[in-house]
XYZ file of C-alpha atoms in Angstrom:
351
model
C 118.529 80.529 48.001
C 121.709 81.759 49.369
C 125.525 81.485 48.075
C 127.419 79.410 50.497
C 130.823 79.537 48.621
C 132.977 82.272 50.728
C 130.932 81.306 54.253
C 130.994 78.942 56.725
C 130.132 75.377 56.848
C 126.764 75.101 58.354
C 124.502 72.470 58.628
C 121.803 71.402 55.884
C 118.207 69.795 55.762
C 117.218 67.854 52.705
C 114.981 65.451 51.809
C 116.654 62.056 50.281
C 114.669 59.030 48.994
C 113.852 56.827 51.388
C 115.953 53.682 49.783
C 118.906 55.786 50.557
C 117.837 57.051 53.827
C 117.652 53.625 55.416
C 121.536 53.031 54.320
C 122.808 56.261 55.520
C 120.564 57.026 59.017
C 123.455 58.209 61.406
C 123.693 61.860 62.303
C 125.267 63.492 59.066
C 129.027 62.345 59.269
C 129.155 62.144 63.276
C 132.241 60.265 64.642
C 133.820 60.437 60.900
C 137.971 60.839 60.707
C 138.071 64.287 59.328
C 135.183 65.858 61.436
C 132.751 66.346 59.395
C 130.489 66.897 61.977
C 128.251 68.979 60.016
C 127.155 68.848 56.745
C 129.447 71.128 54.101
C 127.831 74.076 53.136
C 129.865 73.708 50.333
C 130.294 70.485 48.373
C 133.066 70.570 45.475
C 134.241 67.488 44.179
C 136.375 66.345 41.280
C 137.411 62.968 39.187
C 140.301 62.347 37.033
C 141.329 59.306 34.282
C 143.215 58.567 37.706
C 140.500 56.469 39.119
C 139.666 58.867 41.678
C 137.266 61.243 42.752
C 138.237 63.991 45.138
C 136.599 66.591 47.525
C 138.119 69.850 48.283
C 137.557 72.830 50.320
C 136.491 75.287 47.602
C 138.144 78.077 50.066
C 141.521 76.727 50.942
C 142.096 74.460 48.063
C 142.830 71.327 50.454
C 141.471 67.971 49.461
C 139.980 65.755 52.598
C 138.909 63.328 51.178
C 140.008 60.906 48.105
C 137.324 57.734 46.694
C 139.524 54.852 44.624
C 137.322 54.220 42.149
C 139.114 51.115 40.267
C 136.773 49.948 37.981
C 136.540 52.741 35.226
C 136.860 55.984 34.471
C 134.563 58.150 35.976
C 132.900 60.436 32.981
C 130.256 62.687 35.139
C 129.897 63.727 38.324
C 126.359 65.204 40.015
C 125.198 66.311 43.471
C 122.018 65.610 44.971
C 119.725 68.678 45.949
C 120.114 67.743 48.971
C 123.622 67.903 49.577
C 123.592 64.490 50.609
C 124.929 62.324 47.720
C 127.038 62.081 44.879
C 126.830 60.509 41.491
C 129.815 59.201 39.446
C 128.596 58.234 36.062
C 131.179 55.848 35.073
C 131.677 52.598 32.472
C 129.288 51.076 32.349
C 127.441 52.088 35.817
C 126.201 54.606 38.314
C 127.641 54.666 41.574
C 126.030 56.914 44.477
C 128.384 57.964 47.764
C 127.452 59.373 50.911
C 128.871 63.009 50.958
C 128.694 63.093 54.674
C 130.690 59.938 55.162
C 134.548 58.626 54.899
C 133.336 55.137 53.675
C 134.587 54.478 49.578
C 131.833 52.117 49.354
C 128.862 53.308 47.048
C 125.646 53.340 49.180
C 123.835 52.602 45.587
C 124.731 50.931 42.111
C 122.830 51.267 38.866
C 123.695 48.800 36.277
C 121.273 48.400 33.455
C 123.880 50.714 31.116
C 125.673 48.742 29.032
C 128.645 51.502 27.540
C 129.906 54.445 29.272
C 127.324 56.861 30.681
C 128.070 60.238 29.853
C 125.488 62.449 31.175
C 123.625 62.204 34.679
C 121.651 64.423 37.005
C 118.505 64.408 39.291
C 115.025 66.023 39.295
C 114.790 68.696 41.397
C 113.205 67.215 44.822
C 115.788 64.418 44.465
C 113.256 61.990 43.740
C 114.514 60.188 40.693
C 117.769 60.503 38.343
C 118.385 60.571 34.900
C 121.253 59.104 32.859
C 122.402 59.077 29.205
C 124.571 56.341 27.705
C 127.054 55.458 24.917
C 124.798 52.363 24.632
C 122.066 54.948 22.798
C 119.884 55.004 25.790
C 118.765 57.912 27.846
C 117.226 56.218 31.243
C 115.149 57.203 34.476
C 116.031 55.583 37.600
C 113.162 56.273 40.548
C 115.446 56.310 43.827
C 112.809 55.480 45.997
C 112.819 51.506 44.242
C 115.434 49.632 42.310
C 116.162 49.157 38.580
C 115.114 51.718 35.794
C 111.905 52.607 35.406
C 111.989 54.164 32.320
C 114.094 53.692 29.180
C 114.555 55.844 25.597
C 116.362 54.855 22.639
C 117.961 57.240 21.263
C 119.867 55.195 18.379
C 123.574 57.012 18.602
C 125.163 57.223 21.470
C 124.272 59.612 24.032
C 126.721 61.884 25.031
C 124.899 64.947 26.830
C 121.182 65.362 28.541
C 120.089 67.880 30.481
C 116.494 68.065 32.412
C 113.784 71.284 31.625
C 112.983 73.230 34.708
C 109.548 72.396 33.516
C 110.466 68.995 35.250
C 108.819 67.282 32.777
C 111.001 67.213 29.866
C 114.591 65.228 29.264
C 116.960 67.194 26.113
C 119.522 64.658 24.514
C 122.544 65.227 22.180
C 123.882 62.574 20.498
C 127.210 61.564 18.442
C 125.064 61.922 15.198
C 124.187 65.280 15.256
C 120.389 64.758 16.875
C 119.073 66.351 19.372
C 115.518 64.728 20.672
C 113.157 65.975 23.406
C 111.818 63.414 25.584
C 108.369 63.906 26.957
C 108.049 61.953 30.169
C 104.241 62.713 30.580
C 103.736 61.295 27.239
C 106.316 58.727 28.058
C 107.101 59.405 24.039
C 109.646 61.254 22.254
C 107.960 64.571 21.284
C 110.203 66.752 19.224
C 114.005 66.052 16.970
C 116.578 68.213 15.724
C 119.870 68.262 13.552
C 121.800 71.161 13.775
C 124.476 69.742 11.815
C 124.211 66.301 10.223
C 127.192 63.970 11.569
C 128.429 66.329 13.689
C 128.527 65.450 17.225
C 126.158 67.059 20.153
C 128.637 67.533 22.746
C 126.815 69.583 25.386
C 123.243 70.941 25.958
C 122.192 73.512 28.597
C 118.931 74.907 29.341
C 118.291 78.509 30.956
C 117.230 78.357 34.595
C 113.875 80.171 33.356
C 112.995 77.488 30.052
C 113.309 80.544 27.790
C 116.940 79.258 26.233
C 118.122 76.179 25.452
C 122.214 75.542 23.922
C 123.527 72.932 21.875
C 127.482 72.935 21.756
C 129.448 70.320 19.178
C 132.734 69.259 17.854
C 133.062 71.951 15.607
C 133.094 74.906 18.018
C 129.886 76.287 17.167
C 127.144 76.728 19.632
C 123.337 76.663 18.327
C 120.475 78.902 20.162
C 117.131 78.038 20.178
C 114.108 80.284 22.215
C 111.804 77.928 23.648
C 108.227 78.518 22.944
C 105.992 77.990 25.988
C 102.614 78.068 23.473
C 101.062 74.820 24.816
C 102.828 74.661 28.515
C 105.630 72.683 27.003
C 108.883 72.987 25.104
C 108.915 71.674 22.284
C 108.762 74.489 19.825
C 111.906 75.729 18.992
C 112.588 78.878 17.643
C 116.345 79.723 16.216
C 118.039 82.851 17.595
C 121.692 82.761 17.465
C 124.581 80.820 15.859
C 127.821 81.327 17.854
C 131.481 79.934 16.542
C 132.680 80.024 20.166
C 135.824 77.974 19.503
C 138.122 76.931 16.529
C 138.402 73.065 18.706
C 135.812 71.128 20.332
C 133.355 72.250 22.481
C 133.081 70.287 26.047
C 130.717 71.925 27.471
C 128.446 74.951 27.297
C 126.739 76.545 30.659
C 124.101 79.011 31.071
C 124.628 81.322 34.314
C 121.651 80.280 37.098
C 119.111 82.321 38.112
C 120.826 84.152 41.242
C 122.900 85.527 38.414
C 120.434 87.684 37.413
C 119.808 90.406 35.675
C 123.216 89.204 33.518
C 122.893 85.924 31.832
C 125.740 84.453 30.545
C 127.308 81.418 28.387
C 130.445 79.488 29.547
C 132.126 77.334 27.071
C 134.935 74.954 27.166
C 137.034 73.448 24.758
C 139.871 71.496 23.824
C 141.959 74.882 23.199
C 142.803 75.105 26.374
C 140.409 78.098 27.557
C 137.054 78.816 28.733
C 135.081 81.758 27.152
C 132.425 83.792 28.695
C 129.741 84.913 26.184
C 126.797 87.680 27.329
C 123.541 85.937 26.240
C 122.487 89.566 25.451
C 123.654 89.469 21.622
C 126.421 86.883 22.409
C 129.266 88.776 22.738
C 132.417 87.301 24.028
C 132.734 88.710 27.796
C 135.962 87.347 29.084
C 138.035 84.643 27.924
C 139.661 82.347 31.256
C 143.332 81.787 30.594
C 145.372 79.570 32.747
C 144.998 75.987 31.871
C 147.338 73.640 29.754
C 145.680 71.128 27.971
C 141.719 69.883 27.146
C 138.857 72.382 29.115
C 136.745 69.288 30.081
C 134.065 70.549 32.396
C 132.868 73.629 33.838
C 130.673 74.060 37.074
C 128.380 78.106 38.319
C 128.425 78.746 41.951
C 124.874 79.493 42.828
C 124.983 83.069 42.247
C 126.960 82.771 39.423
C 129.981 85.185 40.924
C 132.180 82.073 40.547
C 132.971 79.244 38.313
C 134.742 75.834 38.539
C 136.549 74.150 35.536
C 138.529 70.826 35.402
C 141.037 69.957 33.117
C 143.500 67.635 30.946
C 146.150 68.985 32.531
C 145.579 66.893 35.868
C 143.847 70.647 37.782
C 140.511 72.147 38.686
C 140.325 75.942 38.875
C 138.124 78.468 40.917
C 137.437 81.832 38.405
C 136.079 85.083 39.130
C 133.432 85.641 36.831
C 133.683 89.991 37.690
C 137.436 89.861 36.585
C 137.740 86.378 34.973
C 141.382 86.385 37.360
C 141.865 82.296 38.633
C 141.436 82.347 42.393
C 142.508 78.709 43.445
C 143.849 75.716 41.894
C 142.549 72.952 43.340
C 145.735 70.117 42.708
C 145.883 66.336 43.693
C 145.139 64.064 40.315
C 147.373 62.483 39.026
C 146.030 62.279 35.443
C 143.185 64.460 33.470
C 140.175 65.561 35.171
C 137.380 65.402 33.702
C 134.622 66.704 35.389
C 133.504 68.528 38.764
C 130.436 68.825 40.749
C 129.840 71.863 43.150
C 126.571 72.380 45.244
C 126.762 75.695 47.160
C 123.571 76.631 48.000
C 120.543 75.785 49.650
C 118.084 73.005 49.174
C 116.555 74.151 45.606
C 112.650 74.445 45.582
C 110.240 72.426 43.162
């Protein structure tokens, strides 16, 4: 894997599911308005209470391209592994676009979500997708066929779910405090926590290497749990660390990737306006990022981890240093709060 963020634009193989192949079959984004002749070695991409969703060139900070997206908000946004596609979790569907293309249409729609769906993400060959909803559902939506193949109740509604690098494992958070692991080999779900009763699960993140997984909620606190690999799965979790990151809400919480390494950190946002970056190493607060106005909704690692992307109430995304924690670029355009950000700067990732 390689760290495309400061190079070139240079073109990209993937695999993509064969549903979606058949609608998008051209040479990647040959002929299109702007160019894109090749596929963007670096895909960074934004959406905002605005009804739009933007792309930007991470290095210069210029938008070229702008998606209306009327019908709702759009609540989550999630790249492919490929490069190739991008999810907007919105109210109460999934839209997919082309990356590589200058058409606002959605290539694919997934509709069985019946409230706004708050998380979304893919398995790592690109082969199926995951979703969590306000409607208490977690789903799992095969790409190669239509519909949703799989469906978990989760009885509060879902506002965070993240996928084990095992592959095999979905981790929900939901507005009641639980936290449930769904076993997708045992099509069952196989282990439930409460951290704090009736206190939202805002975000969950899982270490690139199983060994950590975070909870963040309303309160500010973040919960740390070591996962036990005893019986090749996840389920046993052992507490290590309670962390008040933040006197406001938590938005999300990030663990560094694994071309970070040997430094592992935590990124949290929150509605006081800043980002905080803890070392996993005994939790101590690193760096605090300073420069935004209102609500810290999202927060995105470049592949290596040098660099981090955060999107905000006050209408801006932001490019940070993580050596300095100094703000690089400010990526301005929306016209209201944005609320989330997808960037995809490396190379195809490897099952």
């Amino acid at each position: 894997m390689r760290c495309y963020l400061e190079a070139e634009a240079g073109e990209q193989d993937g695999r993509v599911a064969e549903a979606l192949r058949r609608k998008s079959n051209r040479e990647l984004g040959k002929g299109e308005e702007n160019n894109m002749s090749q596929q963007p070695s670096v895909v960074l991409a934004t959406a905002s209470y605005d009804h739009t969703i933007r792309f930007w060139e991470a290095k210069s900070g210029r938008c070229y391209r702008t998606i209306q997206y009327p019908e709702s908000q759009v609540n989550r946004l999630e790249i492919t592994p490929d490069k190739r596609y991008l999810a907007a979790a919105g109210n109460p569907h999934i839209r997919l676009f082309d990356v590589n293309s200058n058409s606002p249409q959605p290539v694919m729609s997934y509709d069985s979500h019946t409230n706004n769906v708050m998380a979304v993400g893919f398995q790592c060959d690109g082969n199926w997708m995951y979703s969590g909803s306000e409607d208490g559902t977690v789903k799992i939506w095969d790409l190669r066929a239509p519909g949703c193949q799989r469906e978990y109740e989760s009885r509060a509604a879902v506002n965070t779910v993240v996928l084990h690098p095992n592959q095999t494992e979905l981790i929900s958070g939901d507005q009641n405090g639980n936290i449930r692991v769904w076993d997708l080999t045992a099509n069952a779900c196989s282990c439930e926590l409460v951290p704090e009763v009736d206190t939202a699960v805002r975000s969950l993140t899982v270490m690139w290497d199983g060994s950590l997984v975070v909870a963040a909620n309303n309160r500010g606190t973040c919960y740390v749990w070591r996962l036990l690999r005893g019986t090749q799965t996840m389920t046993n979790f052992e507490p290590l660390h309670k962390l008040q990151a933040h006197e406001g809400y938590i938005l999300k919480c990030l663990l560094s990737p694994e071309l970070c390494e040997p430094n592992r950190f935590l990124a949290t946002a929150s509605s006081d306006h800043t980002v905080k970056i803890w070392n996993v190493d005994g939790f101590t607060l690193e760096k605090t990022l300073v420069g935004h106005q209102r609500w810290v909704w999202d927060c995105v690692f470049s592949v290596d981890g040098a660099f981090l992307i955060t999107a905000s109430s006050d209408s801006t995304a932001r490019l940070w240093s993580m050596a300095n924690g100094e703000e690089i670029k400010v990526y301005k355009g929306h016209q209201k709060a944005t609320v989330c950000c997808a960037l995809h700067d490396g190379t195809e990732p490897s099952c």
